[in-house]
Each structure stands twice: as C-alpha cells, then as structure tokens.
mmCIF file of C-alpha atoms in Angstrom:
data_model
loop_
_atom_site.group_PDB
_atom_site.id
_atom_site.type_symbol
_atom_site.label_atom_id
_atom_site.label_comp_id
_atom_site.label_asym_id
_atom_site.label_seq_id
_atom_site.Cartn_x
_atom_site.Cartn_y
_atom_site.Cartn_z
ATOM 1 C CA MET C 1 222.023 54.034 53.432
ATOM 2 C CA GLU C 2 219.471 52.848 50.881
ATOM 3 C CA THR C 3 218.142 49.304 51.097
ATOM 4 C CA THR C 4 216.396 47.451 48.322
ATOM 5 C CA ASN C 5 214.228 44.379 48.416
ATOM 6 C CA PRO C 6 215.774 41.413 46.648
ATOM 7 C CA ARG C 7 213.966 40.555 43.428
ATOM 8 C CA VAL C 8 213.493 37.210 41.771
ATOM 9 C CA SER C 9 213.423 37.261 37.975
ATOM 10 C CA LYS C 10 211.017 35.154 35.944
ATOM 11 C CA ARG C 11 213.898 32.902 34.871
ATOM 12 C CA GLU C 12 215.093 32.420 38.460
ATOM 13 C CA PHE C 13 211.540 31.779 39.702
ATOM 14 C CA ILE C 14 210.945 29.105 37.047
ATOM 15 C CA SER C 15 214.311 27.544 37.859
ATOM 16 C CA ARG C 16 213.470 27.379 41.567
ATOM 17 C CA VAL C 17 210.072 25.794 40.894
ATOM 18 C CA ALA C 18 211.687 23.255 38.558
ATOM 19 C CA THR C 19 214.221 22.340 41.235
ATOM 20 C CA ARG C 20 211.580 22.047 43.970
ATOM 21 C CA SER C 21 209.178 20.011 41.849
ATOM 22 C CA GLU C 22 211.903 17.978 40.129
ATOM 23 C CA LEU C 23 210.324 18.788 36.747
ATOM 24 C CA PRO C 24 212.161 19.961 33.624
ATOM 25 C CA ILE C 25 212.479 23.722 33.220
ATOM 26 C CA ARG C 26 210.635 23.547 29.875
ATOM 27 C CA VAL C 27 207.607 21.933 31.532
ATOM 28 C CA VAL C 28 207.565 24.448 34.402
ATOM 29 C CA SER C 29 207.937 27.311 31.939
ATOM 30 C CA LYS C 30 204.983 26.077 29.890
ATOM 31 C CA VAL C 31 202.853 25.661 33.024
ATOM 32 C CA TYR C 32 203.874 29.152 34.179
ATOM 33 C CA GLU C 33 202.836 30.731 30.863
ATOM 34 C CA SER C 34 199.575 28.751 30.805
ATOM 35 C CA LEU C 35 198.762 29.696 34.381
ATOM 36 C CA LEU C 36 199.303 33.402 33.765
ATOM 37 C CA GLY C 37 197.379 33.261 30.490
ATOM 38 C CA GLU C 38 194.393 31.586 32.129
ATOM 39 C CA LEU C 39 194.506 33.964 35.091
ATOM 40 C CA THR C 40 194.634 37.005 32.819
ATOM 41 C CA GLY C 41 191.808 35.706 30.636
ATOM 42 C CA ALA C 42 189.529 34.914 33.565
ATOM 43 C CA VAL C 43 190.099 38.230 35.337
ATOM 44 C CA SER C 44 189.716 40.136 32.037
ATOM 45 C CA CYS C 45 186.249 38.578 31.685
ATOM 46 C CA GLY C 46 185.287 39.827 35.142
ATOM 47 C CA GLU C 47 185.769 36.538 36.996
ATOM 48 C CA THR C 48 187.403 36.347 40.413
ATOM 49 C CA VAL C 49 190.099 33.664 40.588
ATOM 50 C CA VAL C 50 190.425 32.131 44.055
ATOM 51 C CA LEU C 51 193.479 29.971 44.717
ATOM 52 C CA THR C 52 192.977 28.120 47.981
ATOM 53 C CA SER C 53 195.577 28.940 50.663
ATOM 54 C CA PHE C 54 197.066 31.647 48.426
ATOM 55 C CA GLY C 55 194.549 34.370 47.681
ATOM 56 C CA ARG C 56 192.229 35.810 45.084
ATOM 57 C CA PHE C 57 192.739 37.843 41.944
ATOM 58 C CA TYR C 58 190.062 40.201 40.691
ATOM 59 C CA ARG C 59 189.637 43.288 38.565
ATOM 60 C CA GLN C 60 188.836 46.723 39.899
ATOM 61 C CA ASP C 61 187.359 49.389 37.651
ATOM 62 C CA HIS C 62 188.581 52.956 38.045
ATOM 63 C CA LYS C 63 186.791 56.008 36.769
ATOM 64 C CA GLY C 64 188.734 58.370 34.535
ATOM 65 C CA HIS C 65 189.454 61.911 35.602
ATOM 66 C CA LYS C 66 190.507 65.264 34.313
ATOM 67 C CA VAL C 67 194.169 66.137 34.469
ATOM 68 C CA ARG C 68 194.993 69.605 35.699
ATOM 69 C CA PHE C 69 198.401 70.034 34.112
ATOM 70 C CA GLY C 70 198.328 67.683 31.172
ATOM 71 C CA LYS C 71 197.305 67.610 27.564
ATOM 72 C CA SER C 72 194.735 64.840 27.849
ATOM 73 C CA ASP C 73 192.360 63.408 30.411
ATOM 74 C CA VAL C 74 192.700 59.929 31.886
ATOM 75 C CA ASP C 75 190.052 57.539 30.560
ATOM 76 C CA ASP C 76 188.339 54.842 32.628
ATOM 77 C CA TYR C 77 190.727 51.989 33.334
ATOM 78 C CA VAL C 78 190.920 48.582 35.008
ATOM 79 C CA VAL C 79 193.579 47.255 37.382
ATOM 80 C CA LEU C 80 194.354 43.757 38.615
ATOM 81 C CA LYS C 81 193.967 43.404 42.363
ATOM 82 C CA PHE C 82 195.246 40.624 44.604
ATOM 83 C CA SER C 83 194.097 39.820 48.102
ATOM 84 C CA ALA C 84 196.210 37.269 49.972
ATOM 85 C CA SER C 85 194.406 34.682 52.086
ATOM 86 C CA SER C 86 194.765 34.993 55.846
ATOM 87 C CA SER C 87 196.571 31.654 56.024
ATOM 88 C CA PHE C 88 199.074 32.801 53.410
ATOM 89 C CA ASN C 89 199.700 36.004 55.342
ATOM 90 C CA ARG C 90 200.313 33.984 58.516
ATOM 91 C CA ARG C 91 202.856 31.800 56.711
ATOM 92 C CA LEU C 92 204.844 34.801 55.454
ATOM 93 C CA GLY C 93 206.441 35.351 58.846
ATOM 94 C CA GLU C 94 207.175 31.693 59.554
ATOM 95 C CA ASN C 95 210.165 29.604 58.629
ATOM 96 C CA GLU C 96 208.997 26.778 56.332
ATOM 97 C CA ASP C 97 210.960 24.200 58.360
ATOM 98 C CA ASP C 98 209.211 25.268 61.600
ATOM 99 C CA ILE C 99 205.670 24.516 60.368
ATOM 100 C CA SER C 100 204.336 21.272 61.781
ATOM 101 C CA PRO C 101 202.027 18.908 59.849
ATOM 102 C CA GLU C 102 199.249 19.863 62.303
ATOM 103 C CA SER C 103 199.662 23.514 61.292
ATOM 104 C CA TYR C 104 199.126 22.612 57.643
ATOM 105 C CA GLY C 105 195.841 20.927 58.591
ATOM 106 C CA ALA C 106 194.719 23.995 60.528
ATOM 107 C CA ILE C 107 195.712 26.236 57.640
ATOM 108 C CA GLU C 108 193.727 24.116 55.190
ATOM 109 C CA ASP C 109 190.679 24.189 57.513
ATOM 110 C CA ALA C 110 190.919 27.986 57.772
ATOM 111 C CA ASP C 111 191.207 28.270 53.990
ATOM 112 C CA GLU C 112 188.146 26.098 53.466
ATOM 113 C CA PHE C 113 186.165 28.342 55.824
ATOM 114 C CA GLU C 114 187.523 31.409 54.012
ATOM 115 C CA ASN C 115 186.505 30.002 50.609
ATOM 116 C CA VAL C 116 182.965 29.228 51.773
ATOM 117 C CA THR C 117 182.664 32.758 53.152
ATOM 118 C CA GLU C 118 183.991 34.307 49.913
ATOM 119 C CA ASP C 119 181.586 32.187 47.815
ATOM 120 C CA ARG C 120 178.659 33.433 49.905
ATOM 121 C CA GLU C 121 179.828 37.048 49.545
ATOM 122 C CA LEU C 122 180.179 36.679 45.770
ATOM 123 C CA ARG C 123 176.699 35.135 45.459
ATOM 124 C CA ALA C 124 175.191 37.890 47.602
ATOM 125 C CA ALA C 125 176.860 40.559 45.454
ATOM 126 C CA SER C 126 175.510 39.042 42.217
#
C-alpha cells in the first residue's frame, strides 16, 4: 500500500497563518509574498538569510557537467539550500501543547548560541 505525505497548499497555509495570527487573509498574503521576494532577492545576491529558531537559507553553486546520453551538456547552476536550526529540529517531534514556557527559553538560548557560532563561521569564511 502506497502512503503519501499530506501537503499544504499555499492558499491553505496562508489561511492557517491568518487564523492563528487573527489577521486578514489579504494582509497575510501580502506579507507572505514580500517575505518570499526578500528571501529570494537576498539569496540570489549571495547572502545567507538566518531566521532565528528556524534555520538558514543560502545558495549553493553546482558545476555543470557533460551528459552521456543527451543532446546538450548541463551548464553551471545554483540551488537554494535550507538548513534547519537544531532547536527547530527538536521541536518537530514534540506536540506544541506539551512544550513548557521554560523550554521556549532554553530553545531561544540555544538559538542565540547557534547564531553567534554561525556569524563567526561566516566571518572566518569571508
């Protein structure tokens, strides 16, 4: 028997955020489009976007290659990469109602440490 992962459409996602935030769908939709536009623009320019307690988005360059059984070769290309923060990964397995306020504080402390470490790594790589 084949199982599929449930998917959430853009419309459903925006609707859920609007319900949770108690904001109008039009406002959430505009914020959604602005957020993705800014993220795409920053990563396209080579910047790494770090969202505390969520993760980081960055671009990864790939070298083109020859194709054995094709008419044309594959040129160099760029892909968007995402690396989830450790605190976000920990929260994936937890039930939102089971997380205590103390856990949120510990998660935020871990994220702050993670951000400082990432900043140092980025400066060292530059």
